[in-house]
CSV table of C-alpha atoms in Angstrom, one decimal:
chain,number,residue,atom,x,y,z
U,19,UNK,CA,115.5,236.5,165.5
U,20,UNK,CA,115.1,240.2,164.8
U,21,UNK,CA,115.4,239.8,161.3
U,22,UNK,CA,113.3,237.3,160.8
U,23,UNK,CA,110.5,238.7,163.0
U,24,UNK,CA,111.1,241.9,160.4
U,25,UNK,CA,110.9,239.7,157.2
U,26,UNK,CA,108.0,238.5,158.5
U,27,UNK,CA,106.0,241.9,159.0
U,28,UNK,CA,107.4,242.8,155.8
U,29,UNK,CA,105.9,239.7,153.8
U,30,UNK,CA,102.8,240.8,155.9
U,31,UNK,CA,102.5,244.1,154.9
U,32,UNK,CA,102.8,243.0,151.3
U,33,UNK,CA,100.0,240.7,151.6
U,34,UNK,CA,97.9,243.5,153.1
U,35,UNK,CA,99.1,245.9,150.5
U,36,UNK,CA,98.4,243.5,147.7
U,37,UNK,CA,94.8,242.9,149.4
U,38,UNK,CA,94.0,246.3,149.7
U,39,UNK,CA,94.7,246.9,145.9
U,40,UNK,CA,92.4,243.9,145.1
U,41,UNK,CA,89.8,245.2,147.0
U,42,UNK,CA,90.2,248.7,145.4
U,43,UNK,CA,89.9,247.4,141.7
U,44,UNK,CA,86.2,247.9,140.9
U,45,UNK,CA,83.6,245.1,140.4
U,46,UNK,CA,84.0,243.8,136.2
U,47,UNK,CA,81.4,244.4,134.4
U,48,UNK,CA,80.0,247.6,136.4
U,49,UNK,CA,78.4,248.7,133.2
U,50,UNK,CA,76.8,247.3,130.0
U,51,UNK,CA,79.6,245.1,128.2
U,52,UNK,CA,79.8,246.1,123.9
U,53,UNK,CA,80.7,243.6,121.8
U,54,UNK,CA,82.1,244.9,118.4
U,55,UNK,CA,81.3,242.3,115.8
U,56,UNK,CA,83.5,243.1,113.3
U,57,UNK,CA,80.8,242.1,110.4
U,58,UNK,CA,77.6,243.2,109.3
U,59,UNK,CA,74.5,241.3,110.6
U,60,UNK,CA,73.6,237.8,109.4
U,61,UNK,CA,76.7,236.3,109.0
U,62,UNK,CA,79.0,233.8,111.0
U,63,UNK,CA,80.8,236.0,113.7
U,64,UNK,CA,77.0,238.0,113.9
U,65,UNK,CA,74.9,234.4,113.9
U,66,UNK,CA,77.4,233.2,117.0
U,67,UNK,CA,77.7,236.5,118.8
U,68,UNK,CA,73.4,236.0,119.1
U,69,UNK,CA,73.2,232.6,120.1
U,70,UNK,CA,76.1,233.4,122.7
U,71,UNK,CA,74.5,237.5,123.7
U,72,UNK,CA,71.5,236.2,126.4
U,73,UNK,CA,73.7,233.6,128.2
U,74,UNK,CA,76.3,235.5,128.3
U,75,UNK,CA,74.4,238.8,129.6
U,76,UNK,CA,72.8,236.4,132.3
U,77,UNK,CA,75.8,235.0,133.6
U,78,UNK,CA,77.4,238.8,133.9
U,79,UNK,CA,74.7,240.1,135.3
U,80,UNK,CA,74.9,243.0,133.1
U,81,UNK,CA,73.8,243.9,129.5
U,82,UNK,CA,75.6,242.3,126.5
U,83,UNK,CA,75.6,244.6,123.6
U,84,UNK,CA,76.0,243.4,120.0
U,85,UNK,CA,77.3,246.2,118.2
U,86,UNK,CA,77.8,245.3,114.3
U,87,UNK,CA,81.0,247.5,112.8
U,88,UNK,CA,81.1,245.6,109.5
U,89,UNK,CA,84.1,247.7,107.1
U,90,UNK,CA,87.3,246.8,105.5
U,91,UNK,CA,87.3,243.1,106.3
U,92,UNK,CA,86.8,243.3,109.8
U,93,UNK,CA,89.5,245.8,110.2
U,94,UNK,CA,87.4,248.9,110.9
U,95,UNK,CA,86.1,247.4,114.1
U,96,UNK,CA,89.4,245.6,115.4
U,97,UNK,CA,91.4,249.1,114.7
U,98,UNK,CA,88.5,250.5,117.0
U,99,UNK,CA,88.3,248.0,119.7
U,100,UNK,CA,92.3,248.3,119.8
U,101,UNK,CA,91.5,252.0,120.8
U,102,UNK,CA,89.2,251.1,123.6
U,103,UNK,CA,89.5,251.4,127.2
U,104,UNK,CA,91.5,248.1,128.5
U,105,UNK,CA,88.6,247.5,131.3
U,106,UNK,CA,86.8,244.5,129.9
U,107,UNK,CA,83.7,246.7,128.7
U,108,UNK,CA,84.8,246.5,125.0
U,109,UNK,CA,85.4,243.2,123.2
U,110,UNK,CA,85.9,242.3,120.1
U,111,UNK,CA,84.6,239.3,118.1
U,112,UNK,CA,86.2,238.2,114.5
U,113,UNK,CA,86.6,235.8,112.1
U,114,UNK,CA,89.1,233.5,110.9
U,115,UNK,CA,90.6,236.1,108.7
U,116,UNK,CA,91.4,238.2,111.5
U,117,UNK,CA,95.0,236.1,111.4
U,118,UNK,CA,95.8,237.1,107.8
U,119,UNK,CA,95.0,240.8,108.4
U,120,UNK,CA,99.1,241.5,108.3
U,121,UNK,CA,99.2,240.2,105.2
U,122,UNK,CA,96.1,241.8,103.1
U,123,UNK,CA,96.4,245.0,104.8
U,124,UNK,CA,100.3,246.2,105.1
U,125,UNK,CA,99.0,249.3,106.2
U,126,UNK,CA,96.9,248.4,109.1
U,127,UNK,CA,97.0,251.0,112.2
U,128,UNK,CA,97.2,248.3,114.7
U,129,UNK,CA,99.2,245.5,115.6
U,130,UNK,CA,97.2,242.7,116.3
U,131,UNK,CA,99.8,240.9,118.3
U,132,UNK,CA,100.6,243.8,120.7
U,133,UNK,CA,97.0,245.6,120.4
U,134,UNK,CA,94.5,242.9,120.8
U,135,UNK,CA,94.8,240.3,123.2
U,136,UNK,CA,93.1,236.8,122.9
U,137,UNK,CA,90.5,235.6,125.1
U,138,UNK,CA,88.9,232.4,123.6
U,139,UNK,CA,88.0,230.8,120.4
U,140,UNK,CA,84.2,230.5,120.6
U,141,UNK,CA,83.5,227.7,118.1
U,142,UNK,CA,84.9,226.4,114.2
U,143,UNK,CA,83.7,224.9,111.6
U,144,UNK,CA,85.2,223.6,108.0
U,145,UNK,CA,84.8,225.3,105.1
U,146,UNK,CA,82.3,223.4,102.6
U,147,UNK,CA,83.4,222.5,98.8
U,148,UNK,CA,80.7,223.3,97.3
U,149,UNK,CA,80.0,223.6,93.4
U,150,UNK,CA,76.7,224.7,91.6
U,151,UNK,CA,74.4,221.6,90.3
U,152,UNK,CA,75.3,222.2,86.5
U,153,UNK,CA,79.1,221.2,87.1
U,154,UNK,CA,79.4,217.4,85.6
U,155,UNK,CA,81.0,215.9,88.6
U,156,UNK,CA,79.2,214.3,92.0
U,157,UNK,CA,82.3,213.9,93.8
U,158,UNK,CA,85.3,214.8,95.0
U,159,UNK,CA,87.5,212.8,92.8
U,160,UNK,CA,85.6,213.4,89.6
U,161,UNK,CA,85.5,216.9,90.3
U,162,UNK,CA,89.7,216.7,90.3
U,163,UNK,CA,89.6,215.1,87.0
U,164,UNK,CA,87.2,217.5,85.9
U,165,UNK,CA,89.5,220.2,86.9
U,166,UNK,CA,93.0,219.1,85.5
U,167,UNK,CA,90.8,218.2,81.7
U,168,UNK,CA,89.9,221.5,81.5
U,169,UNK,CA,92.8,224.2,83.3
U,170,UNK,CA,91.7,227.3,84.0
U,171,UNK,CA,88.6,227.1,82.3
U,172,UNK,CA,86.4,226.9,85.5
U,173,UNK,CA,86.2,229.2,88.1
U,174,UNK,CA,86.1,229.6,92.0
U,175,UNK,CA,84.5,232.7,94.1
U,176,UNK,CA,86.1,234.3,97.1
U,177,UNK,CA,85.0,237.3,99.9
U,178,UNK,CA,88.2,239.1,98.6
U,179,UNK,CA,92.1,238.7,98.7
U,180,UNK,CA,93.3,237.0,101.5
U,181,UNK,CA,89.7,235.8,102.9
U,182,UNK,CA,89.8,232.2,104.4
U,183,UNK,CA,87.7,230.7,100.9
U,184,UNK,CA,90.5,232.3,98.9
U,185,UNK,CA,93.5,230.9,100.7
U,186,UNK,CA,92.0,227.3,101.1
U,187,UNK,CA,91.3,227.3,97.4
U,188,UNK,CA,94.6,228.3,96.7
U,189,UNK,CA,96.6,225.3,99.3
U,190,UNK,CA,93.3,223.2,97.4
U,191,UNK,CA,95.3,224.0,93.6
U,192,UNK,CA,98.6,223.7,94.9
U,193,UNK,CA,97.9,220.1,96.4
U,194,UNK,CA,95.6,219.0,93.4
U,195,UNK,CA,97.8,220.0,90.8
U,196,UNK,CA,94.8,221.6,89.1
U,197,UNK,CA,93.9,225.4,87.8
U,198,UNK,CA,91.1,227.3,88.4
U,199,UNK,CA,90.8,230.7,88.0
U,200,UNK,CA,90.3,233.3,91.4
U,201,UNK,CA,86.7,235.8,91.2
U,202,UNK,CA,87.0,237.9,93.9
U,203,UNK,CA,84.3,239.6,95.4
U,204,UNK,CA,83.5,242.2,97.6
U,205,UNK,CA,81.6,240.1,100.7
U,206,UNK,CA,79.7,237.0,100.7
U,207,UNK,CA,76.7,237.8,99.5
U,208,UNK,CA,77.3,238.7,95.8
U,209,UNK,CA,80.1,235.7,95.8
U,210,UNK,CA,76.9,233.3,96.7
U,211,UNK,CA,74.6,234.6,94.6
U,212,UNK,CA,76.7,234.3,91.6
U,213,UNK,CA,77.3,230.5,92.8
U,214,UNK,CA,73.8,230.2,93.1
U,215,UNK,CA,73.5,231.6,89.0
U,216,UNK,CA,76.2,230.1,87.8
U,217,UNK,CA,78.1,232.6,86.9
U,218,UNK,CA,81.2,230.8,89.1
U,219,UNK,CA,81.2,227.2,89.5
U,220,UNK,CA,83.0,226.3,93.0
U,221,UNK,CA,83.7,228.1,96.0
U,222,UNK,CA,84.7,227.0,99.8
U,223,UNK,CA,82.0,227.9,101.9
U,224,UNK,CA,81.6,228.2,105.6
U,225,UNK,CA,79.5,225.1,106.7
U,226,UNK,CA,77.3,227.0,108.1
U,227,UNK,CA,76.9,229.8,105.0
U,228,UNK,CA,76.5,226.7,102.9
U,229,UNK,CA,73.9,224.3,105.0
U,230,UNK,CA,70.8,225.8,103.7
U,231,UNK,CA,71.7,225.7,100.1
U,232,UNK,CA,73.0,222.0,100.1
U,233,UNK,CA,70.0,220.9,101.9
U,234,UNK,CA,67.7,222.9,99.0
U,235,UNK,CA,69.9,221.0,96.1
U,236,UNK,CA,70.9,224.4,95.4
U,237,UNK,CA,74.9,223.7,95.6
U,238,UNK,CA,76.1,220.4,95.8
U,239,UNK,CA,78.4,219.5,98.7
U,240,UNK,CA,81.6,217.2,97.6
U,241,UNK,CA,84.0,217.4,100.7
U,242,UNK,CA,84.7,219.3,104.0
U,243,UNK,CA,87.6,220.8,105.2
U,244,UNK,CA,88.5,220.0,108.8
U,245,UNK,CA,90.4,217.0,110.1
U,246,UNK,CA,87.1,214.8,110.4
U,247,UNK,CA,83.5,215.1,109.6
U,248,UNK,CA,81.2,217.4,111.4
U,249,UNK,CA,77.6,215.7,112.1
U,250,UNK,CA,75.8,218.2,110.0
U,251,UNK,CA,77.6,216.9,106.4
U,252,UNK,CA,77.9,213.4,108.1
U,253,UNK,CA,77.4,212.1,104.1
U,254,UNK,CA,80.4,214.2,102.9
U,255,UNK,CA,84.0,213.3,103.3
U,256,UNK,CA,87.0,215.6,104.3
U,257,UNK,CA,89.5,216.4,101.9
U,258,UNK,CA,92.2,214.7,103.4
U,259,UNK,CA,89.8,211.3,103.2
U,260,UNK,CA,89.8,211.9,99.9
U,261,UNK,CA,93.2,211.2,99.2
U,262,UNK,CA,95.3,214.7,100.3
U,263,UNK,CA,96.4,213.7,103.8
U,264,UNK,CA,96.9,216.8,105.9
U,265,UNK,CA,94.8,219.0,104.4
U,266,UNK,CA,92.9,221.0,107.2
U,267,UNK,CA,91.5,223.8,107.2
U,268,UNK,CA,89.0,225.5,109.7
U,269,UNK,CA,86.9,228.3,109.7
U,270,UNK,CA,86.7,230.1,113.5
U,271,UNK,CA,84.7,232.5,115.8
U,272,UNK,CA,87.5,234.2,118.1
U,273,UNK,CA,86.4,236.7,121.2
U,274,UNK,CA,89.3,239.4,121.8
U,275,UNK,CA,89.9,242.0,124.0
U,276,UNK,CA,92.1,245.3,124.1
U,277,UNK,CA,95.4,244.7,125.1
U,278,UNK,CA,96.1,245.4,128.9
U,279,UNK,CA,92.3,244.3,130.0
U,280,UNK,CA,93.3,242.5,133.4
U,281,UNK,CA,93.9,239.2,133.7
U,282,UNK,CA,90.8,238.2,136.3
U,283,UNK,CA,88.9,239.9,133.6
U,284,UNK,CA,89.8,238.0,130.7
U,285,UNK,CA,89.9,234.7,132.7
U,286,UNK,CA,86.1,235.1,133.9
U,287,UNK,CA,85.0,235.5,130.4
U,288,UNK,CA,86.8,232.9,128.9
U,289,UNK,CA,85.5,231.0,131.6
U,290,UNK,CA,81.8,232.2,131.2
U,291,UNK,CA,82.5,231.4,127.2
U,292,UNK,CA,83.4,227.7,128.3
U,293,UNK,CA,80.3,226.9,130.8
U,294,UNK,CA,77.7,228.2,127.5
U,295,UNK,CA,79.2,226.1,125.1
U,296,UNK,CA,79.7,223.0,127.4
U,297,UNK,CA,76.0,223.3,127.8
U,298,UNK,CA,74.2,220.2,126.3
U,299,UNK,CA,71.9,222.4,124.5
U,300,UNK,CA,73.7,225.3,123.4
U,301,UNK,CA,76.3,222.2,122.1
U,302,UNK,CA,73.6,220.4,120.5
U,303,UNK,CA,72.3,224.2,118.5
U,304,UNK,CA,76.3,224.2,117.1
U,305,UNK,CA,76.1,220.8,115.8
U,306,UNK,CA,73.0,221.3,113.9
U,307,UNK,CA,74.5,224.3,112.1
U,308,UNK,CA,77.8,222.3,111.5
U,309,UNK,CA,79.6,224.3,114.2
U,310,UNK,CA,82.0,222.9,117.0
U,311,UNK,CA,82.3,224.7,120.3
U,312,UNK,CA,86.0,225.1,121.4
U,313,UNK,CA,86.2,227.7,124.5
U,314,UNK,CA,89.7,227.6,124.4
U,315,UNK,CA,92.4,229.8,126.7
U,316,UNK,CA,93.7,232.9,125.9
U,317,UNK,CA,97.2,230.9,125.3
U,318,UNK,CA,95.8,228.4,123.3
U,319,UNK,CA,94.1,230.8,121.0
U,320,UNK,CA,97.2,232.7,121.0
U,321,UNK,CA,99.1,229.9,119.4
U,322,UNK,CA,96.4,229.0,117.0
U,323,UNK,CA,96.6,232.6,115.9
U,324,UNK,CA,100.7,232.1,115.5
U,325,UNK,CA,100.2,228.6,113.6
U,326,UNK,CA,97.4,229.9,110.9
U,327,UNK,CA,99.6,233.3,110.2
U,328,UNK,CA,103.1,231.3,109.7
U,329,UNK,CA,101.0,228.4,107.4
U,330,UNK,CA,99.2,231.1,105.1
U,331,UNK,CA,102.2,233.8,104.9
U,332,UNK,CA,104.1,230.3,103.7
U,333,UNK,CA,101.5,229.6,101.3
U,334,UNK,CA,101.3,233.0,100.3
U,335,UNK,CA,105.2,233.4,99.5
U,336,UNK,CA,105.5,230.0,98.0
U,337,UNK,CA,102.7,230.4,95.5
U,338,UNK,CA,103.5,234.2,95.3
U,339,UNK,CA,100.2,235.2,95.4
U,340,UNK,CA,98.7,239.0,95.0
U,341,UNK,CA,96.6,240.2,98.0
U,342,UNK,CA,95.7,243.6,96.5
């Protein structure tokens, strides 16, 4: 009976202990909360980082800071947020081609499986065939043809090496059987203006990047990329309609946080993330810019991140492609 009357003000003390440390972990957020968007302003990861800033602030009770560290493909701001105090102040939000960062930069500072740790993907989207009005082709299959009658003579833009538009044109040739020649560029805005002029006739383009211009009749739209149609290009089918089953490829907001931020902390904001875009209205806002809301776990993130790296570093060795 002693023993277990001892076990049992041990297992109470432990309780207490663990209580008293709960208690003595300060209030999150107890200041102004930064969120590095690791972009300049006006596109994607900036546009969703907006629409999500006020809710976000109101349900923490505390200022949400947008704080745009555009540089090196988004590697500038992730190698600072990596850097930042693990208290749930600092976060980090990125793009899709935050999971091919190993590959295009070899020499990155940080690791982002050990330095970053995942908190939720916001929302996605597919990425937009899109080619300028002058091509002869109005659809998917006639662009194809179009393609293999004339290899190599047409061309496709990219944000650089490595970015999502780049890759998905590539797995696009290797499944076509077609040719067309890479133009990369330096960011998204001179790769769409030279879309716009044809001076480059096809590119994949975030949904969102590319709404405004297909609406105009300023690019014309011939499939989508994701695994079913998104109500905003309800008219245009997905590539894998189209006849290549399994293509699929999705373009992503991700929210991240310095490795070691507690766990309470990156459970309330995944869980903040989740009530925002369950909202009816904030949904319907995502819709109409051909955006999906996801809100997913930290582990659920985490193995998206692990599924994209292993498909594009396959794609990457098998068509030994040059990410310099």
């Amino acid at each position: 009976m002693a023993s277990i009357a001892i076990r049992l003000l041990a297992a109470c003390g432990l309780a207490l202990a663990a209580a008293g440390a709960l208690h003595a972990q300060p209030a999150w957020p107890s200041k102004p909360v930064r969120v590095v968007v690791a972009f300049p302003p006006g596109g994607i990861v900036d546009t969703v980082a907006r629409q999500l800033q006020p809710r976000l602030q109101a349900a923490l009770g505390q200022p949400v800071i947008i704080d745009n560290r555009g540089g090196a493909g988004g590697t500038v701001a992730s190698a600072e947020v990596a850097r930042a105090a693990p208290d749930g102040h600092t976060l980090l939000m990125v793009f899709d081609s935050y999971a091919t960062y190993p590959l295009v930069y070899p020499k990155l500072t940080f690791d982002i499986a050990k330095d970053l740790q995942p908190v939720t993907q916001i929302a996605s989207n597919p990425l937009v065939l899109v080619v300028n009005p002058t091509v002869p082709a109005q659809d998917f299959k006639s662009f194809v043809g179009l393609l293999k009658s004339k290899p190599g003579q047409l061309n496709y833009a990219s944000v650089g090496p490595g970015s999502s538009n780049h890759l998905t044109a590539e797995l696009f040739k290797a499944q076509t059987g077609t040719f067309v020649t890479h133009i990369p560029y330096r960011g998204g805005g001179p790769a769409q203006q030279d879309l716009l002029g044809g001076q480059v006739e096809m590119m994949f383009l975030s949904a969102v990047l590319a709404q405004p211009h297909v609406k105009a009749g300023k690019l014309r739209a011939l499939a989508q990329t994701g695994a079913q149609r998104v109500p905003a290009y309800a008219d245009t089918p997905t590539v894998a309609e189209s006849g290549y089953r399994g293509f699929e490829v999705n373009s992503w907001v991700g929210l991240l946080a310095p490795a070691g931020t507690p766990r309470p902390v990156v459970d309330r904001l995944q869980a903040e993330v989740r009530k925002i875009v369950s909202d009816p209205a904030f949904d319907q806002r995502l819709r109409e810019q051909g955006l999906t809301g996801i809100a997913s776990t930290p582990e659920q993130f985490a193995t998206a991140l692990r599924t994209e790296q292993d498909k594009w570093t396959r794609l990457v060795r098998e068509r030994g492609l040059s990410l310099e």
